[in-house]
PDB file of C-alpha atoms in Angstrom:
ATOM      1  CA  UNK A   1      29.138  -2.595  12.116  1.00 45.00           C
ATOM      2  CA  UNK A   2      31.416   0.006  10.865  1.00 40.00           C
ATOM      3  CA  UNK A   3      34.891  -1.301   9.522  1.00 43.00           C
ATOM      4  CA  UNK A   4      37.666  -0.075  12.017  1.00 40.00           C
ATOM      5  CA  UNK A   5      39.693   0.660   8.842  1.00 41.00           C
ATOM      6  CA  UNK A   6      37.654   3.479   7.411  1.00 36.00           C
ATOM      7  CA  UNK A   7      38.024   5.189  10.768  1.00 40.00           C
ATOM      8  CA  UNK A   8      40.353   7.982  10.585  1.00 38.00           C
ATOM      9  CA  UNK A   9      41.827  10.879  13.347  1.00 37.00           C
ATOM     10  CA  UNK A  10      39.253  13.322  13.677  1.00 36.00           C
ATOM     11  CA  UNK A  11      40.000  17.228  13.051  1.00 39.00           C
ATOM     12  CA  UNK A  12      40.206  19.400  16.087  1.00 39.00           C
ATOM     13  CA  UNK A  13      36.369  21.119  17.213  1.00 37.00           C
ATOM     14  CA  UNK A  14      35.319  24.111  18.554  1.00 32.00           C
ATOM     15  CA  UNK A  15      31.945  24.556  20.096  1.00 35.00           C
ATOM     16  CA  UNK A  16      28.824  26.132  17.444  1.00 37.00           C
ATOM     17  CA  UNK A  17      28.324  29.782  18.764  1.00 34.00           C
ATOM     18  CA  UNK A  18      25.148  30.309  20.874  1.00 35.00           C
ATOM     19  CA  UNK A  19      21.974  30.808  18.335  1.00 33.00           C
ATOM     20  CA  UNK A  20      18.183  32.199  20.148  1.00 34.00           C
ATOM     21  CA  UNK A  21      16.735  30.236  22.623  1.00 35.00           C
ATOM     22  CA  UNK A  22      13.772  27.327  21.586  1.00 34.00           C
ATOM     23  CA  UNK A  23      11.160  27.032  24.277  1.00 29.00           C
ATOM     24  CA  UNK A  24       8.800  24.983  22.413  1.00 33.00           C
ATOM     25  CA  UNK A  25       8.957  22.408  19.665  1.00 34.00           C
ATOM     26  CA  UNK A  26       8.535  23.920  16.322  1.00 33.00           C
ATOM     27  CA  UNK A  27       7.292  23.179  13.357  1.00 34.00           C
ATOM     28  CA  UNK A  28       7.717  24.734  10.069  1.00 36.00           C
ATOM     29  CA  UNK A  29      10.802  25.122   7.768  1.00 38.00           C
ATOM     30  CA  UNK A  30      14.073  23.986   9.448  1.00 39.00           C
ATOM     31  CA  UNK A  31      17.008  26.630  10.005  1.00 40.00           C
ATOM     32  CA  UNK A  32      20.106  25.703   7.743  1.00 39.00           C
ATOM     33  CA  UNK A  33      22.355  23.004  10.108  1.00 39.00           C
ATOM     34  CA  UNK A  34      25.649  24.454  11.036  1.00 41.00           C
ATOM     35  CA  UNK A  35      28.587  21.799   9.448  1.00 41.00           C
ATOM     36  CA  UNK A  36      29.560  19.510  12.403  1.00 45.00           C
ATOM     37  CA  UNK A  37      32.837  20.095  13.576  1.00 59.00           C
ATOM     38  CA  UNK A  38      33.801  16.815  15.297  1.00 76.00           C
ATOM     39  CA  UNK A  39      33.911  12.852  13.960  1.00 84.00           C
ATOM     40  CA  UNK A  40      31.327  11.736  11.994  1.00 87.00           C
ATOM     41  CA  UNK A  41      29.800   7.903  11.500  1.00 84.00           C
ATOM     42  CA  UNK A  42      32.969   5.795  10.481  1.00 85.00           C
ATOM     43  CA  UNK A  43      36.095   7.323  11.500  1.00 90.00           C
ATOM     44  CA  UNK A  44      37.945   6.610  14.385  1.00 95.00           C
ATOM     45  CA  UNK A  45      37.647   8.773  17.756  1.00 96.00           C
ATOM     46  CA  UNK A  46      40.991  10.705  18.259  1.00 96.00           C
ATOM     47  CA  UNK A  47      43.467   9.059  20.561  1.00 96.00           C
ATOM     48  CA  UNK A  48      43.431  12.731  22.503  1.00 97.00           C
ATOM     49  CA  UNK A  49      39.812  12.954  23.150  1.00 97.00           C
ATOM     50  CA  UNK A  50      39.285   8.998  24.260  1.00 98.00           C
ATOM     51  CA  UNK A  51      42.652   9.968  26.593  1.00 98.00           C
ATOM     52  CA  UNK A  52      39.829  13.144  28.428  1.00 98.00           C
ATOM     53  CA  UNK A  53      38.713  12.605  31.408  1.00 98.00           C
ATOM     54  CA  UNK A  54      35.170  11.916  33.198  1.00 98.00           C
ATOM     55  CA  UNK A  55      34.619  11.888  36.624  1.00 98.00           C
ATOM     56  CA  UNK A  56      32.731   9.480  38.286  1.00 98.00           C
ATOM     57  CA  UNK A  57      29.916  10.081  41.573  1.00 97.00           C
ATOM     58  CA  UNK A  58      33.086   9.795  43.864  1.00 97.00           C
ATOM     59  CA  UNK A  59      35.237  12.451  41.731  1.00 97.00           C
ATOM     60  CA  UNK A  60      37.666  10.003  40.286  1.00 98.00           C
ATOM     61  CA  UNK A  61      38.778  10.413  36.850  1.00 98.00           C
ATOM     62  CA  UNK A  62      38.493   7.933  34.260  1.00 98.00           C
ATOM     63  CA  UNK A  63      39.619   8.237  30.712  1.00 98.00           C
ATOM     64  CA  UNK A  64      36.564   8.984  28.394  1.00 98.00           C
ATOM     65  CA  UNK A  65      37.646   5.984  26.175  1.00 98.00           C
ATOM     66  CA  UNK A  66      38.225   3.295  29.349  1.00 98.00           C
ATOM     67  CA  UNK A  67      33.823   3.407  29.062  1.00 98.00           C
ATOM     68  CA  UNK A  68      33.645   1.495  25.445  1.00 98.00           C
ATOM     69  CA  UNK A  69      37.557   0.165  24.982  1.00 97.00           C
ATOM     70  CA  UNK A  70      35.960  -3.626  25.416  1.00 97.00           C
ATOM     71  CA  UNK A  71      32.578  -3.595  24.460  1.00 96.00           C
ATOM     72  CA  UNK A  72      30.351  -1.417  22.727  1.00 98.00           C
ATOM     73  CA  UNK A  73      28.492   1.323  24.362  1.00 98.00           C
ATOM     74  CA  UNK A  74      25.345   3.994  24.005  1.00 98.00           C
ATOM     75  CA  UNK A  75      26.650   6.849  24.969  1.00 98.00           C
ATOM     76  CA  UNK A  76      24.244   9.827  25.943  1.00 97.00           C
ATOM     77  CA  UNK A  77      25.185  13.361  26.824  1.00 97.00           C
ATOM     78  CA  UNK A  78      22.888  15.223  28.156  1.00 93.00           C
ATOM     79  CA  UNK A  79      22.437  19.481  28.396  1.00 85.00           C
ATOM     80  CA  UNK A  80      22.613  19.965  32.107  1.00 76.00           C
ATOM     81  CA  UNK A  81      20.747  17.458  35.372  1.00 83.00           C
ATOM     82  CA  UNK A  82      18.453  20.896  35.819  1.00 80.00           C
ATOM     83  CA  UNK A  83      16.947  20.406  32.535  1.00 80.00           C
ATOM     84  CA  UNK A  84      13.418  18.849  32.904  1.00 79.00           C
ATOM     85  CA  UNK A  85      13.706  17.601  29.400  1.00 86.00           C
ATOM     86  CA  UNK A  86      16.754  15.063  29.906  1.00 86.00           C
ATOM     87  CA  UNK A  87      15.921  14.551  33.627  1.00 90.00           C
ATOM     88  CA  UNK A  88      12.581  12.669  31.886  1.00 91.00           C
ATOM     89  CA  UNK A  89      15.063  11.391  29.068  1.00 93.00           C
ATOM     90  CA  UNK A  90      16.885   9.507  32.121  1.00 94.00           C
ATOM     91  CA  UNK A  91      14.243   8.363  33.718  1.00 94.00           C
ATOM     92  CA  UNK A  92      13.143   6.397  30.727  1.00 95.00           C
ATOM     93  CA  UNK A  93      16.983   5.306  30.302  1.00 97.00           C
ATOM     94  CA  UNK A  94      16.897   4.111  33.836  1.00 96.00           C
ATOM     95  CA  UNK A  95      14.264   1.701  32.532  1.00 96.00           C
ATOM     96  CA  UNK A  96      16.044   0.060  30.023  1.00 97.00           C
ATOM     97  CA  UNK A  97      16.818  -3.816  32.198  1.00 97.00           C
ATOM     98  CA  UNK A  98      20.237  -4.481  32.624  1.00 97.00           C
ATOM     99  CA  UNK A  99      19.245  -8.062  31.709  1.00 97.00           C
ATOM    100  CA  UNK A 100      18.570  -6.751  28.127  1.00 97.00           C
ATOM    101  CA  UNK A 101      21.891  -5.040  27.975  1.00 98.00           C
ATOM    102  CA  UNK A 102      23.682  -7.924  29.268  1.00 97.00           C
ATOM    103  CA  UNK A 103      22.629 -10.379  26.306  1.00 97.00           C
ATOM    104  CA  UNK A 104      23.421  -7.583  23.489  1.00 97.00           C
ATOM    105  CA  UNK A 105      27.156  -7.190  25.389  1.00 97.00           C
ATOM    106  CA  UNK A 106      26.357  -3.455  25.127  1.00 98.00           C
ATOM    107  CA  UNK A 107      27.175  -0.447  28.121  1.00 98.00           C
ATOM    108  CA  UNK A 108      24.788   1.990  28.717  1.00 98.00           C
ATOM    109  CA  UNK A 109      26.432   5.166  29.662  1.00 98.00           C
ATOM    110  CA  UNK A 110      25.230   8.821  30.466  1.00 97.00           C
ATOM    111  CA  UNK A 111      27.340  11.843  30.454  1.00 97.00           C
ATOM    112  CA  UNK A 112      26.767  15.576  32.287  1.00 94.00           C
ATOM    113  CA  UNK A 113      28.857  18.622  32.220  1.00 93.00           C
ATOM    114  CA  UNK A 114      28.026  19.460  36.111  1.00 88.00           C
ATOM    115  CA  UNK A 115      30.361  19.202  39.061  1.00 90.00           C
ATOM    116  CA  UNK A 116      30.572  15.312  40.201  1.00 94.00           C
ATOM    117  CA  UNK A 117      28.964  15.977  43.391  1.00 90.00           C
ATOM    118  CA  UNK A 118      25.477  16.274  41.414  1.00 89.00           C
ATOM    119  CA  UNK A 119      25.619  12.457  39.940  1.00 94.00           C
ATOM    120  CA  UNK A 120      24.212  10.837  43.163  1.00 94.00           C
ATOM    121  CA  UNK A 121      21.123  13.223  43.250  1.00 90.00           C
ATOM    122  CA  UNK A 122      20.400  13.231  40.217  1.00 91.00           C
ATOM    123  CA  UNK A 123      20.315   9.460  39.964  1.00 95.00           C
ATOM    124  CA  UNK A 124      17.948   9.324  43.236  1.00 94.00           C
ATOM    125  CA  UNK A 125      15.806  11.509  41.334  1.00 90.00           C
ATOM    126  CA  UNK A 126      16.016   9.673  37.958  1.00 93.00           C
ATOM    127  CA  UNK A 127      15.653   6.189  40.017  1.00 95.00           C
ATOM    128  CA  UNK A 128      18.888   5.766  36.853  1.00 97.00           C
ATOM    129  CA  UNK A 129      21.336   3.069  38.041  1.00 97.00           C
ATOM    130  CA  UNK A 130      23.674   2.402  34.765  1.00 98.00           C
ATOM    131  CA  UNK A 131      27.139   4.288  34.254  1.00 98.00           C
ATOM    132  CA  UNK A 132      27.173   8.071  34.948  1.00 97.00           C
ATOM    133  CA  UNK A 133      29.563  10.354  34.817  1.00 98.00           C
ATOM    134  CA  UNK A 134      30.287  14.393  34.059  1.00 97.00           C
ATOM    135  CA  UNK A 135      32.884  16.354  31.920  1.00 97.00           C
ATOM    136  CA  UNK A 136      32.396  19.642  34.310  1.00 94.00           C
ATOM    137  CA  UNK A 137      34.917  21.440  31.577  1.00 94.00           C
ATOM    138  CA  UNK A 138      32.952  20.016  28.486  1.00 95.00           C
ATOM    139  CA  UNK A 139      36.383  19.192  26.772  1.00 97.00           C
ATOM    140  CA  UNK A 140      34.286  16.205  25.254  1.00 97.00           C
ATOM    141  CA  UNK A 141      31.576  18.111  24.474  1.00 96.00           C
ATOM    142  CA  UNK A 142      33.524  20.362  22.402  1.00 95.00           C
ATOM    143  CA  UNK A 143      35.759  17.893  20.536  1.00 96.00           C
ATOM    144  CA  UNK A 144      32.701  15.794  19.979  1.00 96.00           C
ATOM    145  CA  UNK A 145      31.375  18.671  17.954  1.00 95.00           C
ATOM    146  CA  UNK A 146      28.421  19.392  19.892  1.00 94.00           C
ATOM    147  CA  UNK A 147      26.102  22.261  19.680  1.00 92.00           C
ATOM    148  CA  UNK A 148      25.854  25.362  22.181  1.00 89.00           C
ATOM    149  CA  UNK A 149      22.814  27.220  21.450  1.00 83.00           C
ATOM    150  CA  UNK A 150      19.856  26.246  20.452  1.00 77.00           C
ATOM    151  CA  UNK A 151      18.528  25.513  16.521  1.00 76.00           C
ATOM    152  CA  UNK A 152      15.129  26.415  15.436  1.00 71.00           C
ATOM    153  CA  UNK A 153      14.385  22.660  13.939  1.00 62.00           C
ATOM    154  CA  UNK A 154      11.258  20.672  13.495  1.00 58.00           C
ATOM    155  CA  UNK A 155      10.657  18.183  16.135  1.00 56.00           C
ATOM    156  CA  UNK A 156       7.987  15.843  16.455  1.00 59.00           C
ATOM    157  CA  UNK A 157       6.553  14.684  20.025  1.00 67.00           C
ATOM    158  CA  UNK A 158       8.783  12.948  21.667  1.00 72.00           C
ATOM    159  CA  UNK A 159       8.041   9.835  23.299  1.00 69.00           C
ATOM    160  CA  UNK A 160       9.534  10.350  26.957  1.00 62.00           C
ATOM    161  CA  UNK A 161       8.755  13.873  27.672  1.00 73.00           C
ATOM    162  CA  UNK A 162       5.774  14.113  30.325  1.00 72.00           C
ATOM    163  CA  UNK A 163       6.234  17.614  31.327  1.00 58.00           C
ATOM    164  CA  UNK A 164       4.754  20.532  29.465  1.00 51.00           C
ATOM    165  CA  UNK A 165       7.285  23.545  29.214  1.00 57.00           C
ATOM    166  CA  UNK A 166       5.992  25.569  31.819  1.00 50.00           C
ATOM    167  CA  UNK A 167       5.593  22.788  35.019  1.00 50.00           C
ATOM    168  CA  UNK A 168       8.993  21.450  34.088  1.00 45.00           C
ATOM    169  CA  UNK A 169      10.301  24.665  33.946  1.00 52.00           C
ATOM    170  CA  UNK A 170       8.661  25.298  37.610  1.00 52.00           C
ATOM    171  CA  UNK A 171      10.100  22.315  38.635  1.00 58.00           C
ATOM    172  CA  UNK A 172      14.175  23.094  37.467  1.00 51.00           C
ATOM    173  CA  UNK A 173      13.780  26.187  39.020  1.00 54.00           C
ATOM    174  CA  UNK A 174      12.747  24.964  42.372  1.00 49.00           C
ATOM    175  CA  UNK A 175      15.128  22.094  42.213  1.00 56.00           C
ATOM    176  CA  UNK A 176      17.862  25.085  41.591  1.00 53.00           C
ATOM    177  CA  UNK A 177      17.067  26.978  44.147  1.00 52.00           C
ATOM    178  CA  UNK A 178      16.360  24.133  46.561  1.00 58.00           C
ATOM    179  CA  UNK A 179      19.356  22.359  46.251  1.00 56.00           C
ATOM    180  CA  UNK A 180      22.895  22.341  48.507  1.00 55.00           C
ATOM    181  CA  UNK A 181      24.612  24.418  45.819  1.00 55.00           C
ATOM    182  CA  UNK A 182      22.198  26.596  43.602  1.00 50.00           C
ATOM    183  CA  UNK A 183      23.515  26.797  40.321  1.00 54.00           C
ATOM    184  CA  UNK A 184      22.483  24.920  36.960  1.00 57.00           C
ATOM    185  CA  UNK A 185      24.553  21.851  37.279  1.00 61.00           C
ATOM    186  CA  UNK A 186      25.543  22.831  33.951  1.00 72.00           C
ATOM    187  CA  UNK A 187      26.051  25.231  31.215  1.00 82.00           C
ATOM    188  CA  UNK A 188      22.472  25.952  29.937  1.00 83.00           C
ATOM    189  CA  UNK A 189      23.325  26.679  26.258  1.00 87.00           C
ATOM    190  CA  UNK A 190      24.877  23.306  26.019  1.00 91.00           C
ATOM    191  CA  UNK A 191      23.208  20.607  23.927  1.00 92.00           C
ATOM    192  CA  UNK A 192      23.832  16.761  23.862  1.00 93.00           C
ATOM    193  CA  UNK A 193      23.663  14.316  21.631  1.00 95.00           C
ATOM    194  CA  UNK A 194      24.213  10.195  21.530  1.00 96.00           C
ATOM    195  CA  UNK A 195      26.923   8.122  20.181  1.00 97.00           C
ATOM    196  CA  UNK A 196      27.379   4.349  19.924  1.00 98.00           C
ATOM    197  CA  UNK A 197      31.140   3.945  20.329  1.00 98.00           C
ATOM    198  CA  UNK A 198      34.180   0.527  21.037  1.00 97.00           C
ATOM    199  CA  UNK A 199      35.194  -1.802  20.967  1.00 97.00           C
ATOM    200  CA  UNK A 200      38.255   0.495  20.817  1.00 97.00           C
ATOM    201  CA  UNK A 201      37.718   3.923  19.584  1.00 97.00           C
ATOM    202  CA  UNK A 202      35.568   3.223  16.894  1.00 96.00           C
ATOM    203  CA  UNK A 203      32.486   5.488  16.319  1.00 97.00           C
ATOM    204  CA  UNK A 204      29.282   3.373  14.606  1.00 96.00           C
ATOM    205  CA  UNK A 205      27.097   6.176  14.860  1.00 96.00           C
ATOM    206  CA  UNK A 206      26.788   9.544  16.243  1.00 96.00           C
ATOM    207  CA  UNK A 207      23.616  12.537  16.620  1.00 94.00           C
ATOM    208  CA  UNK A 208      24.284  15.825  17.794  1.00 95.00           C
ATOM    209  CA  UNK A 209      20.980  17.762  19.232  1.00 91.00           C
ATOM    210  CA  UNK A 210      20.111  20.801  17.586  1.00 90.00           C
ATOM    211  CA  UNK A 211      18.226  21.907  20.356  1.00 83.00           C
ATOM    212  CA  UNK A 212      16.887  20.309  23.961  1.00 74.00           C
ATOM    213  CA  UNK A 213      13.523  18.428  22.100  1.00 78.00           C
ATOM    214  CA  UNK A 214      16.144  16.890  19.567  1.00 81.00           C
ATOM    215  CA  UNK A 215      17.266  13.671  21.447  1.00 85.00           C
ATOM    216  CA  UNK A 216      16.979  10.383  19.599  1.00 90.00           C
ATOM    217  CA  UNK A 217      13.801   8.272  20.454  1.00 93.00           C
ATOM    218  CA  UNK A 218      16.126   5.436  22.909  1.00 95.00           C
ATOM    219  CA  UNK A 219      14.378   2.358  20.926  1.00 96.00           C
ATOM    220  CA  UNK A 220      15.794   3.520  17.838  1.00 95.00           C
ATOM    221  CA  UNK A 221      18.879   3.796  19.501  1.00 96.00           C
ATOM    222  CA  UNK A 222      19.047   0.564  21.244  1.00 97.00           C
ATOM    223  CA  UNK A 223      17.553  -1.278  17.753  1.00 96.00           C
ATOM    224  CA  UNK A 224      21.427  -0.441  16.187  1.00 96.00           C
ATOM    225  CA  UNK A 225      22.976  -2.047  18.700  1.00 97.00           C
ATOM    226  CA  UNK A 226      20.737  -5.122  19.110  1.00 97.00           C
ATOM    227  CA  UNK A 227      18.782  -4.609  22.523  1.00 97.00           C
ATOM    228  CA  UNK A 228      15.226  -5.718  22.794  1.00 96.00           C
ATOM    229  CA  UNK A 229      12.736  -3.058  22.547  1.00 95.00           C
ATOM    230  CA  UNK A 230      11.723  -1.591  26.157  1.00 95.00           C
ATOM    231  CA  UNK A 231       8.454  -0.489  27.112  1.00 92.00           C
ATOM    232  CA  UNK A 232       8.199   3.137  27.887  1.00 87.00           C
ATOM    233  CA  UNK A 233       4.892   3.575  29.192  1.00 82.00           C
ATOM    234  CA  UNK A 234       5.332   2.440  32.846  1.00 62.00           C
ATOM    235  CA  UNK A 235       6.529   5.379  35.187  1.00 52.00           C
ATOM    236  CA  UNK A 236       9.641   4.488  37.308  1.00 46.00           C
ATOM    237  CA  UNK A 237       9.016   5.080  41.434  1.00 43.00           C
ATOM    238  CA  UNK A 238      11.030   8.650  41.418  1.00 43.00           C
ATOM    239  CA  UNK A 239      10.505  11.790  43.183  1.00 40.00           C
ATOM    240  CA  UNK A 240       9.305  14.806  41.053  1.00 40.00           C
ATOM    241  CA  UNK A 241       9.945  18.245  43.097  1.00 38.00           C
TER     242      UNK A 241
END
């Protein structure tokens, strides 16, 4: 656990300009990581960013630091609910038991940066039934320090992607062009990342994605915080399109 008094206010963030697309994983020598420009591992998260609003599947706002002021929480934001990659990333979040949570005291907690009327399909696609919300302006996203763009990095094979690029991609594209409002539920140069934050607005650990195969394996995750390991290799009842 990370002593609340080596937290400190964080420095105000702007978002990492837009580097060249990555539409594969890639291997080879890393591009030089831009210097985050939000809290790191051990301060505190600033009273003005917990104080942000989410919006919930109804459209109510709730202040971003009302998720983890009582307990601790994995927080996961995700690029955008058209993106094959962290649709699959859910859908292995949305098998993580409650039960298991539950006995570690921990919240699990996903984050978007699409309009609030997407959170209900998206979890009926996902089958994902644990806190959801969006940040449609990406105010968090940008104080957090996350990336926008995409950085050429090495990346092993993840765990919880299925898809290969070119079916998922078939897939986002039909879903966009299928669904009640086509648009990209999101801005598609935005990257996530995953924090474990609270009790208050203390930040135990933080990892902001270089690029969309970057996410953090979720048993790694959960490990820090204490929640059995969850078996990944059963497929949730969802509905691909």
């Amino acid at each position: 656990m990370v002593d609340a008094n080596l937290g400190r206010q964080m420095q105000g963030a702007v978002a990492d300009p837009a580097l060249g697309p990555v539409t594969r994983q890639v291997s080879g020598r890393a591009a030089p990581a831009a210097v985050p420009s939000g809290p790191e591992r051990g301060q505190l998260l600033a009273a003005a960013v917990a104080e942000l609003p989410v919006l919930d599947a109804s459209g109510r706002q709730v202040p971003f630091g009302a998720l983890f002021r009582e307990r601790r929480a994995v927080v996961v934001f995700v690029r955008h609910f058209l993106c094959y990659i962290c649709k699959e990333y859910v859908e292995d979040l949305a098998k993580i038991p409650k039960s298991f949570l539950q006995e570690a005291d921990v919240t699990l907690i996903v984050i978007g940066q699409s309009s609030y009327h997407h959170i209900e399909p998206f979890c009926k696609l996902t089958g994902y039934s644990h806190e959801i919300y969006v940040d449609p302006e990406r105010e968090i996203y940008k104080k957090l320090g996350m990336k926008r763009g995409e950085e050429i990095a090495s990346s092993g094979k993840s765990p919880h992607i299925k898809s290969n690029i070119l079916s998922g991609s078939i897939r986002s594209l039909w879903r966009a062009v299928t669904g009640p409002l086509f648009d990209f539920q999101g801005d598609p140069a935005q990257q996530g990342g995953t924090l474990i934050l609270g009790p208050g607005n203390n930040i135990h650990f933080i990892h902001r994605d270089k690029n969309r195969l970057d996410h953090k394996p979720i048993n790694s995750v959960l490990q820090l915080v204490g929640v059995q390991h969850v078996d990944f290799t059963s497929r949730p009842s969802v509905i691909h399109v």
